[in-house]
PDB file of C-alpha atoms in Angstrom:
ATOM      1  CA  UNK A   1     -46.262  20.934  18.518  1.00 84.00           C
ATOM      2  CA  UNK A   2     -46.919  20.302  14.856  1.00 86.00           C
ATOM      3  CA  UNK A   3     -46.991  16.608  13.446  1.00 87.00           C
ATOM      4  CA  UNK A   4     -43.893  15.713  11.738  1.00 83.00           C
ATOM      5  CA  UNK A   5     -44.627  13.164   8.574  1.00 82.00           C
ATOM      6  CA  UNK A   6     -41.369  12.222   7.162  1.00 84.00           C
ATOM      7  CA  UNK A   7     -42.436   9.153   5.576  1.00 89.00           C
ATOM      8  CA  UNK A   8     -40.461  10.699   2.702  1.00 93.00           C
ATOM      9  CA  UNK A   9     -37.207  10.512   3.806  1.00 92.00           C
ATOM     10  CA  UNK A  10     -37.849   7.003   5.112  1.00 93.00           C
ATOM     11  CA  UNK A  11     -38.519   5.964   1.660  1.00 95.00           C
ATOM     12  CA  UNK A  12     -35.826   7.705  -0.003  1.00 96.00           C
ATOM     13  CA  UNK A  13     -33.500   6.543   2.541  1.00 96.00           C
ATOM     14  CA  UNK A  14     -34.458   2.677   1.944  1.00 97.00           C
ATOM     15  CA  UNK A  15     -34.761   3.284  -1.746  1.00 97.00           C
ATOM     16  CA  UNK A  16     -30.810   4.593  -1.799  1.00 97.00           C
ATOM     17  CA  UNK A  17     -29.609   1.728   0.133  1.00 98.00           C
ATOM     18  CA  UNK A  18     -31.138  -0.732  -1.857  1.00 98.00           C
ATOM     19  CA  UNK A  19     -30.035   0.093  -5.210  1.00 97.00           C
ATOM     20  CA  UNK A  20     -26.686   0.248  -3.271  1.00 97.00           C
ATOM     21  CA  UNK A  21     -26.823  -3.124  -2.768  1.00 98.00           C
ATOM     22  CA  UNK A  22     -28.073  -3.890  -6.241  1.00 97.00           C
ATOM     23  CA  UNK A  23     -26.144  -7.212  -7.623  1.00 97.00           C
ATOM     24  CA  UNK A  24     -25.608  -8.334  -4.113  1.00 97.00           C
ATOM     25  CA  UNK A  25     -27.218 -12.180  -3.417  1.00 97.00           C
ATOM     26  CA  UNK A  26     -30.736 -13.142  -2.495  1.00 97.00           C
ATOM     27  CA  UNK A  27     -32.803 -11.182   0.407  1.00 96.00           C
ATOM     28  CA  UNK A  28     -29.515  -9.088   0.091  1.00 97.00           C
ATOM     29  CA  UNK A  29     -30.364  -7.277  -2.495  1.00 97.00           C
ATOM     30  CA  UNK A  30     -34.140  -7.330  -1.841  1.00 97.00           C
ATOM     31  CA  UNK A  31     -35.139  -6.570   1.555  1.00 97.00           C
ATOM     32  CA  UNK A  32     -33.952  -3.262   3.315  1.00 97.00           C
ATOM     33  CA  UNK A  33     -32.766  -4.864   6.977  1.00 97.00           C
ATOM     34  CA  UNK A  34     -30.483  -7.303   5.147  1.00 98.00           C
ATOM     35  CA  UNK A  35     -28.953  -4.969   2.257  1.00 98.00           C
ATOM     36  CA  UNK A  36     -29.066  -2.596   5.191  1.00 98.00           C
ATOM     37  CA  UNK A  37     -26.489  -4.611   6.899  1.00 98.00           C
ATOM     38  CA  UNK A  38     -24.701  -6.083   3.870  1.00 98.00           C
ATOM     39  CA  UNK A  39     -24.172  -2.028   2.472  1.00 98.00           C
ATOM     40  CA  UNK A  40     -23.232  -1.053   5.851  1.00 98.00           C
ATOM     41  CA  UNK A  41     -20.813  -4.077   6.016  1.00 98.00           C
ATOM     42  CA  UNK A  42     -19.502  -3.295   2.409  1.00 97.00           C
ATOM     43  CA  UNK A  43     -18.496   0.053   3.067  1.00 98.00           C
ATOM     44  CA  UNK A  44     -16.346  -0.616   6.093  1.00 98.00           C
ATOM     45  CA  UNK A  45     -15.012  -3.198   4.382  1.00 98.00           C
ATOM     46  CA  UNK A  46     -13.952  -0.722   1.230  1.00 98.00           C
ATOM     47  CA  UNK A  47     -12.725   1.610   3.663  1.00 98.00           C
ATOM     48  CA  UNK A  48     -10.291  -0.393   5.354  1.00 98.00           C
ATOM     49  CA  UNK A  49      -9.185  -1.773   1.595  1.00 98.00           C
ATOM     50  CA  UNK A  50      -7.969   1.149   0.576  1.00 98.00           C
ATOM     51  CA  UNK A  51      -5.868   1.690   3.064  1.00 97.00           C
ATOM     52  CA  UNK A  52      -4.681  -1.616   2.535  1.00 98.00           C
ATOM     53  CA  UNK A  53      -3.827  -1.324  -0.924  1.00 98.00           C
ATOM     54  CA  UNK A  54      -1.599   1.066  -0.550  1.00 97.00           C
ATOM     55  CA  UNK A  55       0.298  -1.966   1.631  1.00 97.00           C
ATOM     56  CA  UNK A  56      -0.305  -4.279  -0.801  1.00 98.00           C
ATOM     57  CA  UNK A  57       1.443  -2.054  -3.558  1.00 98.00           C
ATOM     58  CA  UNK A  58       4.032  -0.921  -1.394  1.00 97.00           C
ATOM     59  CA  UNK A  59       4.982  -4.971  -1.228  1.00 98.00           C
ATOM     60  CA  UNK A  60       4.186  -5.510  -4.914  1.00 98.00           C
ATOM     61  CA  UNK A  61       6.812  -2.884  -5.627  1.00 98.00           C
ATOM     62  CA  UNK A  62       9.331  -4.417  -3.288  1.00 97.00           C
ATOM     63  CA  UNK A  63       8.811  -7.934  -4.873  1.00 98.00           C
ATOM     64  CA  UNK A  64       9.572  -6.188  -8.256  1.00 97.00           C
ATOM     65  CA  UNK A  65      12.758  -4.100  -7.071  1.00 97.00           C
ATOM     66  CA  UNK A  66      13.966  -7.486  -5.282  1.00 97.00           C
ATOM     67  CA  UNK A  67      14.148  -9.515  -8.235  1.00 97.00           C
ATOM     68  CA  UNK A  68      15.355  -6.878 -10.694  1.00 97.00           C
ATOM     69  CA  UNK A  69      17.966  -6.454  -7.993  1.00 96.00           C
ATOM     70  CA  UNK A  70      19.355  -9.596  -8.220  1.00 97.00           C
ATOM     71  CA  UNK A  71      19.573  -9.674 -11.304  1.00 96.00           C
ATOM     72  CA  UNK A  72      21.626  -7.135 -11.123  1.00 95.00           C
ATOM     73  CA  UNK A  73      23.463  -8.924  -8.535  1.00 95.00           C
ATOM     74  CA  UNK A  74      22.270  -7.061  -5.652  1.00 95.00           C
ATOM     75  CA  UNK A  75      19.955  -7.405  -2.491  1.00 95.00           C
ATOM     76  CA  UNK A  76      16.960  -5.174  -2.377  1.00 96.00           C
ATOM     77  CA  UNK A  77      18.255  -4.014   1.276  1.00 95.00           C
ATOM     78  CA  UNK A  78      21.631  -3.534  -0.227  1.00 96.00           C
ATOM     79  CA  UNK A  79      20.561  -1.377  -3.581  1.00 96.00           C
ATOM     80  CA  UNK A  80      17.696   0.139  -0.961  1.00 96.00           C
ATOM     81  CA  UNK A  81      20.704   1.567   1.482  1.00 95.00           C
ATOM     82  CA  UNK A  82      23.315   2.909  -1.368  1.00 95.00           C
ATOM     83  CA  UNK A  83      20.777   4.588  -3.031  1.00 95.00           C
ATOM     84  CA  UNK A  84      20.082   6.279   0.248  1.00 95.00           C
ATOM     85  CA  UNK A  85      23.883   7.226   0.880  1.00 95.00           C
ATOM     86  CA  UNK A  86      24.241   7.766  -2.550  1.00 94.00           C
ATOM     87  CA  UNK A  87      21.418  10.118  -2.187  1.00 93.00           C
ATOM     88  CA  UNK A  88      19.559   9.365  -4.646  1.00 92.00           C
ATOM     89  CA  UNK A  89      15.491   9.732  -3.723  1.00 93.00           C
ATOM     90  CA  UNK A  90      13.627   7.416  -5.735  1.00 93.00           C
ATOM     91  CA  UNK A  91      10.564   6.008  -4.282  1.00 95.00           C
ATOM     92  CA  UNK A  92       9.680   2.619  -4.663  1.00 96.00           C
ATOM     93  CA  UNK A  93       7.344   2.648  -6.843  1.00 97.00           C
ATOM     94  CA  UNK A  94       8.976   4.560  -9.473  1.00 96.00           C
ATOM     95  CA  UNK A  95      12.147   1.757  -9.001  1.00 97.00           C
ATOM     96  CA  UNK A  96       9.823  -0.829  -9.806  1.00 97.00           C
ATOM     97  CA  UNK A  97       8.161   0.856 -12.894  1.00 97.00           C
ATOM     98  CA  UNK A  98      12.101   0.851 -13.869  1.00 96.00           C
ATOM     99  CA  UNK A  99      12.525  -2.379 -13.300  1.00 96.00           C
ATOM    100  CA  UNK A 100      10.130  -3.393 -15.217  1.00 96.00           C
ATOM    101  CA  UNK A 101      10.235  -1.092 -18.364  1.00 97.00           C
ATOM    102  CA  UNK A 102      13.801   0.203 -18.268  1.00 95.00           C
ATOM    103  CA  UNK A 103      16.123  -2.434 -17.032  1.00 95.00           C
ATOM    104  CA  UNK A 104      19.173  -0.477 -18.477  1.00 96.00           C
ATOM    105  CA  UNK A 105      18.289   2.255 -16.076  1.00 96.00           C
ATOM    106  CA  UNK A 106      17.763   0.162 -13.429  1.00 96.00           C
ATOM    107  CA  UNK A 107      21.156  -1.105 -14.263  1.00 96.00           C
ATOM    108  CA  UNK A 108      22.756   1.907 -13.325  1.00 96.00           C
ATOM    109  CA  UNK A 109      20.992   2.885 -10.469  1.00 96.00           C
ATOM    110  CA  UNK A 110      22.266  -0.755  -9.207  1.00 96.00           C
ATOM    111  CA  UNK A 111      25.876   0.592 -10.299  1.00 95.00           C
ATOM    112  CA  UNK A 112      25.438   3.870  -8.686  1.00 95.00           C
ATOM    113  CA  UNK A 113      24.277   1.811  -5.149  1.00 95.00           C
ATOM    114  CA  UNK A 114      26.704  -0.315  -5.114  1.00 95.00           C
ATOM    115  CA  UNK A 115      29.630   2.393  -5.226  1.00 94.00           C
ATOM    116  CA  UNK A 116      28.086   3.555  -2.344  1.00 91.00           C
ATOM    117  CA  UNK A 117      27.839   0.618  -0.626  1.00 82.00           C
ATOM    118  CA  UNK A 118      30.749  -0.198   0.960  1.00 73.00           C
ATOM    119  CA  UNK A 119      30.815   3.557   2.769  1.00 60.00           C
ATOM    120  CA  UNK A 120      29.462   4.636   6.042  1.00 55.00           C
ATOM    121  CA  UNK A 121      28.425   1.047   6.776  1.00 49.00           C
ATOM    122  CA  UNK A 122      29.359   2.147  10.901  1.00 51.00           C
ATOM    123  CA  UNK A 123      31.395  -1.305  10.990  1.00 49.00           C
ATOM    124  CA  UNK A 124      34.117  -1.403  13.289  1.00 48.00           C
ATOM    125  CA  UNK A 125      37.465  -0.742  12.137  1.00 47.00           C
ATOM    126  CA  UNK A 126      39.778  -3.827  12.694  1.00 52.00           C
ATOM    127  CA  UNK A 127      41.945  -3.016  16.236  1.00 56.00           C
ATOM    128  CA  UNK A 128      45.444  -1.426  15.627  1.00 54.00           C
ATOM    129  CA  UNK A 129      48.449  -3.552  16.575  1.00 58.00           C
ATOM    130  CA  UNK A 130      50.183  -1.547  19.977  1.00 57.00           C
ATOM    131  CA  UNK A 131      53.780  -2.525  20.544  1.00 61.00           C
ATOM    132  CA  UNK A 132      54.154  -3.991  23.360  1.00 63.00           C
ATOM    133  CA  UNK A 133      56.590  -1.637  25.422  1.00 61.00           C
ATOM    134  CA  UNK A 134      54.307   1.449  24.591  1.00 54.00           C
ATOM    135  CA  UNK A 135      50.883  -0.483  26.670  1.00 52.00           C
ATOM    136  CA  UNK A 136      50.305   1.444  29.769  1.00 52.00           C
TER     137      UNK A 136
END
């Protein structure tokens, strides 16, 4: 079998992984086992991130909405559930972007909500009175 000399990929494999972990602290950035790790640590870590900042916004958002809300004399889960009977499909963060830069509109989407608050809440309606000679 013919020799196999690959002692090019080797280097170009270390040389890609260290200016990876260029800016990163001591031996880190300097010797291939430790930015080795530190890289392979660093990209897990930016993978799981970014599916946690879409979390993070989601709550941001939420935070926003709440306080505008109340303002507006509302609960978030209150405004949240008219708008959905209401029907109205606005995401989250396009309420908060209103909150923020359009307060009148926000206004009215707090209006619309709460006219469609009060229906469909699947309470139980208060027990009709039976006279007494009619019980069986």
């Amino acid at each position: 079998m013919a020799r196999v000399k690959r002692a090019i990929n080797g280097k170009k494999h270390r040389r890609a992984v260290l200016e990876q972990a260029q800016g990163f602290y001591g031996n880190r950035s300097r010797s291939f086992r430790s930015a080795n790790e530190a890289v392979m640590h660093s990209l897990q870590y930016a993978y799981r991130d970014r599916r946690a900042r879409k979390g993070d916004f989601r709550r941001l958002w939420i935070q926003r909405i709440n306080a505008a809300a109340r303002a507006n004399g509302m609960s978030y889960s209150r405004l949240i559930a008219g708008l959905r009977r209401a029907e109205v499909e606005v995401d989250r963060k396009v309420l908060a972007e209103l909150a923020v830069s359009d307060p009148e509109a926000f206004a009215r989407l707090v209006a619309v909500a709460a006219s469609h608050a009060g229906a469909g809440t699947g309470a139980v309606a208060a027990p009709v009175a039976v006279p007494a000679g009619d019980a069986h």
